[in-house]
Amino acid sequence: MVAQCGHEITSNPLYWFQSFSPSQATMVGRGFRFLDSKCFSDASHSYFFILSLIVVHYTTQASNPVNCKSQNISSKYQHCGIHPDGVHDLDCFGKYSSQGLKKCVWKPGNGALEKTYTLIVKQYFHGRCRAYNITGISTQIAIFSNYNMSAEVFENSESTNCTKAIFRGSPMSLLRCGPPYKVSFSRHSGRLVVNVSWQKEDTNNIKYYFVRYKALGSLSWSKSPVKSQNGEICTVENLNSSLDYTAQIKCDTNEKCSQCAWSEAYTVPSELTTQPVIVNLTDIAMSKDQRLLYLTWKFPAKELFDGYYVTIGKASGEAHELMNTTQPEITLILSYSAYHLNISAVNNASTSPPVSQAIPQREDMPSMGAGKVNVTVHSNTSFTIYWKDNLIKKYVCYSAEYMKKGHKAAYMSFYQNEKNYRTLSPLPEPLEPYKRYNITLHTRPNKDTCNMKNVNNSESTYGSTQFYFIEGYPVSAPTNISSYTVTLNSVVLQWSSIPEEDIRGFLLGYIIYYTEYNPRGTSTERNITVDPTLNSYELGDLKSGTAYKVQISGFTQAGEGVRNTESIFKTKSEGFSNFSGVITVSAVVATVLIFLSPIIKRAKVILWPSIPNPGNSNALQKIIGPCELELLESINALKAEEWDTYSLQIVEKEDVIPASTLALYRAFEEEEDSPESSCNWMQRDTEDASEGIPPVITAETFPDIQRTDPQSSPFAFSSGYTTMELFQQGIPQGMSANTSVTQDTESKSEDTDLAVVKFSTSPVLDSVEIFTIL
């Protein structure tokens, strides 16, 4: 059938290829590549070709192409022209893997009345051309790859408003790669990493690609596109973390990709730089040896984000699980094991820094101990773990976690369906002597999780215990030994426990050594063993007033540890006890007196008020103050006259309150007790008294003198001084002062006696005393 490669053969089935519809050509396109590079050499190729025609005949979706030569296509569509509002942007391209097939696409005009178009494809191969009637705006065509082609698409071909679009090109230059099948972006620290997946037929043909970008809303792209490191990954540096960007991608052209177009625009959101903040963490113990963990958080930043990544993993590193959520909360059902939790906000380009939360192992459930789990150590790389209950009826998958204090836990998961124990060997790391290990046994209900796949709600805790590979004796002693509550024959000792790392085994108890302190001799040492849970003990049966020295040590199964430094205490003596009682009573009495004295003083003020000193009264100050000098002068005058007498002179004047005296009192009231009036009044009384006193007055001189009883006189007082009230009562009743005078007082005007008593007991002037009584 083929005479020479590359030459036209009229009977070549290639001619039949031009009659394929687009869908038929798609199925057999790969088989026609031999027309450009190979020649038929035997009849099997022809049979395969004919069989392909039969198969694709039943998959035709568009009308079969028509030979342009048999119909006068050119004259039929000569009235159609190119118009801006008509059909436009006709483009044809193909893939390197199927060079005999091309895809032609176009855009409809603004005034399109129908959805059917006519596509005419011409190649200069015997002047052949094919016409396609197509519903839609794209189709696949079959062409010869060694010959240039031209294509025309007609719109509204039956009307006078027919428009067309034209395309010309070489098939070898129409090999187009792209667009990307999938694109992902990752931003971190001002860097953008682009990861691209291409269509299957382009994967091996694209070696590199370019990325151009601009800030969202900007009109201009980056100065130069960034070339990728390979066909998948491209890194863009020095971006602003707070800005959103727009990016486009296209492949790098080569012989297999002669055309590379920019992809659609992708929006790259800003970088998330703020970590979430945990608001609340609630850890609740549940039944069946599980706990419920409820966690809430918030994301304080304003950046756009799509949701959160929550990563929960066992602290031993056995497994972790990544969960997505759009809400800032999550509920987990976990075992009593320790976990690590990370929460990050995410969008389609970045992940925020995570907030981390350590979830410690719970040890507060009573069923965790009580002999449910036991361990027998065989060597530093092997031990057997036993469990009390017959768990194999319900569980077959287990996990044992063991760890030293302050270290990461090691784990071994296993399958067991026959016995209630399991020997674990070899261990990931050898056991260390004198180190305490905590071991916890977890059960897993699902058989496919013996090697843990999920963390949430996948296991429960059965029990735990502690063990040593090799025990030793304590290398340190209790510290901070003190004594208190010391009595005549007892004392209470208190101490701090031995640190766990220094015990080097399970502490079985403490030994207290004590003996009488005798620097010059020896005494018998006694000891007592106390429970390891105690940190104080009362020593009894001691001697009073005796000093003792004491030491304490701890012991394990391996033996007794070192003792601490000697401590000395002394019991009380009997005398000291009595003296202490006296001191105590004295202290109590002193305290009572100190606090009782203010109370007594206050009660005295309330129950027995102080009597005021009349010398400090206002009335007496008005009388005495201004006239003090004049009174002293008068007294001195009297002294000068009478210094040489030994006699007692009494002058008595009787009068029924003369008018002159009443006038004096009224004047005294009108002057409001002025110092001048007081002085004048007193001076006049003094003069009158002095004028009426004879040189010598005796009792015989006035035999008929009426004696006045001081007690019955209205001017007599019960004491040697008076208050303001009594002073006012002594004012004559005839005064019309501001103070009210009752009618009864006026009716009792009696004779008022004015007596001046003068006596002298010594001729010495300084010893004379003068008394004036009103």
XYZ file of N, CA and C in Angstrom, residues 4 26 81 245 280 282 333 405 619 682:
30
model
N 6.695 4.548 -0.976
C 7.869 5.294 -0.531
C 7.441 6.208 0.601
N -10.110 11.727 17.712
C -9.499 11.657 19.051
C -9.078 10.240 19.386
N -17.682 38.203 6.191
C -16.497 39.025 6.413
C -16.080 39.046 7.886
N -1.586 38.654 47.150
C -0.983 38.712 45.825
C -1.848 37.967 44.812
N -9.614 27.948 76.916
C -10.029 27.065 78.000
C -9.653 25.625 77.654
N -10.468 21.881 79.414
C -11.163 21.128 80.451
C -10.830 19.656 80.294
N -11.646 12.356 73.033
C -11.736 11.288 74.030
C -10.411 10.543 74.001
N 11.348 9.187 85.332
C 10.841 10.491 85.694
C 11.588 11.583 84.936
N -16.507 82.881 135.920
C -16.975 83.967 136.805
C -15.893 84.412 137.758
N -15.911 96.080 145.372
C -15.104 95.475 146.411
C -14.351 96.540 147.196
